[in-house]
PDB file of C-alpha atoms in Angstrom:
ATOM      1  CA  UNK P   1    -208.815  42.722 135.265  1.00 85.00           C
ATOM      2  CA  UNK P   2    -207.470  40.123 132.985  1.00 92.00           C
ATOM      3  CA  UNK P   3    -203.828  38.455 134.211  1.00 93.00           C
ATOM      4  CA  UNK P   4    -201.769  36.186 132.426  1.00 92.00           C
ATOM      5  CA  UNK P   5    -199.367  33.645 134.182  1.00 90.00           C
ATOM      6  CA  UNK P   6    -195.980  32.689 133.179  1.00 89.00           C
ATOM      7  CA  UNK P   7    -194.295  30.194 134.462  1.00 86.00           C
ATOM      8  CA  UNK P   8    -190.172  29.364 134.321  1.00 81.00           C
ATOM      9  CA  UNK P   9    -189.610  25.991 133.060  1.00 80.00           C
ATOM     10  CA  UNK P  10    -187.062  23.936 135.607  1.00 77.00           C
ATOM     11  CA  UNK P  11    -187.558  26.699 138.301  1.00 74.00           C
ATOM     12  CA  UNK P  12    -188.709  25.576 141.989  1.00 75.00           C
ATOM     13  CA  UNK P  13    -190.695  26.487 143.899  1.00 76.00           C
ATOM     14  CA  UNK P  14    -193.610  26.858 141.054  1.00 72.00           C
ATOM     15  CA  UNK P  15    -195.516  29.055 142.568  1.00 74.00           C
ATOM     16  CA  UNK P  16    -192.664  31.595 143.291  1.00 78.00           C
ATOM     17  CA  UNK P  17    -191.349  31.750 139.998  1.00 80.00           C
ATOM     18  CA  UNK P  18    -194.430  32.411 138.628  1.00 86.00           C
ATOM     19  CA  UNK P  19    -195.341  35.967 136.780  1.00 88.00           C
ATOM     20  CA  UNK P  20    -198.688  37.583 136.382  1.00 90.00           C
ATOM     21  CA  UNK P  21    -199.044  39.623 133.579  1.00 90.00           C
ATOM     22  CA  UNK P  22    -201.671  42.125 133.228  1.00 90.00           C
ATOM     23  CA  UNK P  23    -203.531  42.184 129.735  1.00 89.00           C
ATOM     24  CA  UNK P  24    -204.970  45.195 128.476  1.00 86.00           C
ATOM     25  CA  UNK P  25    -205.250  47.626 125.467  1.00 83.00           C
ATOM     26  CA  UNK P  26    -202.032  49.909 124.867  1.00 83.00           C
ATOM     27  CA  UNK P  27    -202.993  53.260 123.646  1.00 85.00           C
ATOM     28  CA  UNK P  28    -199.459  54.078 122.744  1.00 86.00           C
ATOM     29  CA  UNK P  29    -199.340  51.069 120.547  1.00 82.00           C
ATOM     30  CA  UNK P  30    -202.505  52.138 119.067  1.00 80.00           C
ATOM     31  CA  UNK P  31    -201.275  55.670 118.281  1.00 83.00           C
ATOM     32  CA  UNK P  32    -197.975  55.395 117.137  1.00 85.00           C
ATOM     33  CA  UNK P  33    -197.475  51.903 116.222  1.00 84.00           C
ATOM     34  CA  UNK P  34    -194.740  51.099 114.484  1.00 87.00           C
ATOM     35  CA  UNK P  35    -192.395  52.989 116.549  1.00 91.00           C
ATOM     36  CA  UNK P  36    -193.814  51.992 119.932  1.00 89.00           C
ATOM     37  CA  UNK P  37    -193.243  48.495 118.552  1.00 89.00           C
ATOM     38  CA  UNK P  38    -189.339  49.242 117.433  1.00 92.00           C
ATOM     39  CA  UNK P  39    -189.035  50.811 120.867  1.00 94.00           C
ATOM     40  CA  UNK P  40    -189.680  47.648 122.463  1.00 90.00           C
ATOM     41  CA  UNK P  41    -187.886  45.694 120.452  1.00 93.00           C
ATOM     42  CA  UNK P  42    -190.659  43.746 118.538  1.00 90.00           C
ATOM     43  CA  UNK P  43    -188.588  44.517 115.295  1.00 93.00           C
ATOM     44  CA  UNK P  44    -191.154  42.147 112.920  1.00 93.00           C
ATOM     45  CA  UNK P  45    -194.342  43.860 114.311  1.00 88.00           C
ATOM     46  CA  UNK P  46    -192.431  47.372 113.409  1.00 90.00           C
ATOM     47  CA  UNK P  47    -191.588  46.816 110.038  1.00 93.00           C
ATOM     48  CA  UNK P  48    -195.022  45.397 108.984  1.00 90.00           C
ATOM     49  CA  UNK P  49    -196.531  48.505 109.985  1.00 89.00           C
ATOM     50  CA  UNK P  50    -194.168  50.480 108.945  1.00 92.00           C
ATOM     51  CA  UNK P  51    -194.373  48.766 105.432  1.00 91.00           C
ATOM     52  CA  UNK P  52    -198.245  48.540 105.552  1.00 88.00           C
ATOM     53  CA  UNK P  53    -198.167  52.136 106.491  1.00 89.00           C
ATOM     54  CA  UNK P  54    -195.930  53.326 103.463  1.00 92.00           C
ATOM     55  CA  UNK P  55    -198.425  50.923 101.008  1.00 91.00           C
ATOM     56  CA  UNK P  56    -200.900  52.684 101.904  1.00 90.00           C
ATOM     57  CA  UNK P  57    -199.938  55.873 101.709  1.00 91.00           C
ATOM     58  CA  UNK P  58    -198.690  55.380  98.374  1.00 93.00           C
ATOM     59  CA  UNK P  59    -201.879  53.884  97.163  1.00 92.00           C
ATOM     60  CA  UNK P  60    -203.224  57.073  98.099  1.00 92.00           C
ATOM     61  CA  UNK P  61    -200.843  59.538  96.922  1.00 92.00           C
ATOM     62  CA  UNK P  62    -201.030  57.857  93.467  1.00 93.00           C
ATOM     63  CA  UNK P  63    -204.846  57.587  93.307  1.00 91.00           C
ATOM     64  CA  UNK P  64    -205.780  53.941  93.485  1.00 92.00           C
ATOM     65  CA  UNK P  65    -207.878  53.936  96.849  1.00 92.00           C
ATOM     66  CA  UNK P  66    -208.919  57.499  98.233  1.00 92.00           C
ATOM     67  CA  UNK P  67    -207.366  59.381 101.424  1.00 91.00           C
ATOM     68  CA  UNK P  68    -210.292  58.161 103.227  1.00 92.00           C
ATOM     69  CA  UNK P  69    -209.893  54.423 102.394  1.00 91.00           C
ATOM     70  CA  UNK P  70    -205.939  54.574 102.938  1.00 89.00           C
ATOM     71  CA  UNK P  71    -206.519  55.927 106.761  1.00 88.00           C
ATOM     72  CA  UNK P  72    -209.227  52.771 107.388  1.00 90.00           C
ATOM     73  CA  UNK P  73    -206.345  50.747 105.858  1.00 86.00           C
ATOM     74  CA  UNK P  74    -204.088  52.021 108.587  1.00 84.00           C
ATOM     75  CA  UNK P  75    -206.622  52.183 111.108  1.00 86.00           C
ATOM     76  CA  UNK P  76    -207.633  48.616 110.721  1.00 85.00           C
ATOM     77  CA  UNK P  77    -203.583  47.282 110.843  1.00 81.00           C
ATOM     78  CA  UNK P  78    -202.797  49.643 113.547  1.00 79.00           C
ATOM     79  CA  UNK P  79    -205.656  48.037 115.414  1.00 80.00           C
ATOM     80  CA  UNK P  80    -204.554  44.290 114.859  1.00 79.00           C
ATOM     81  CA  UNK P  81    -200.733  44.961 114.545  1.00 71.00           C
ATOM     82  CA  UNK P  82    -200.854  47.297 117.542  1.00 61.00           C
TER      83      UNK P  82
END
């Protein structure tokens, strides 16, 4: 298990204000993206999925990539957005 440690600027004792994170993959970011990020609040992640998500769609709806290449497309941001 991976932790990361945050620490309050100005606040004493350190070592009591300190907060250990745990880091680890989300599968509900993974799956529904855009609105697990709008649900917490990260309202720039959201929209650049949602945008990158509507691109691509519409590249395949009007033919320029296939259905195939449009869901790696949303695959691959949903993986490094999410």
């Amino acid at each position: 298990r991976i932790f990361s440690v945050f620490l309050h600027p100005g606040r004493r004792p350190v070592a009591e204000s300190a907060e250990f994170v745990e880091e680890s993959f989300s599968w509900p970011a993974f799956a529904l993206g855009w609105i697990w990020a709008l649900y917490h609040r990260l309202w720039l992640a959201g929209l650049l999925q949602f945008v990158f998500l509507a691109v691509a769609a519409q590249l395949a709806q009007r033919g320029i990539v296939s259905v195939p290449v449009a869901f790696a497309l949303q695959f691959v941001s949903q993986w490094f957005l999410g």
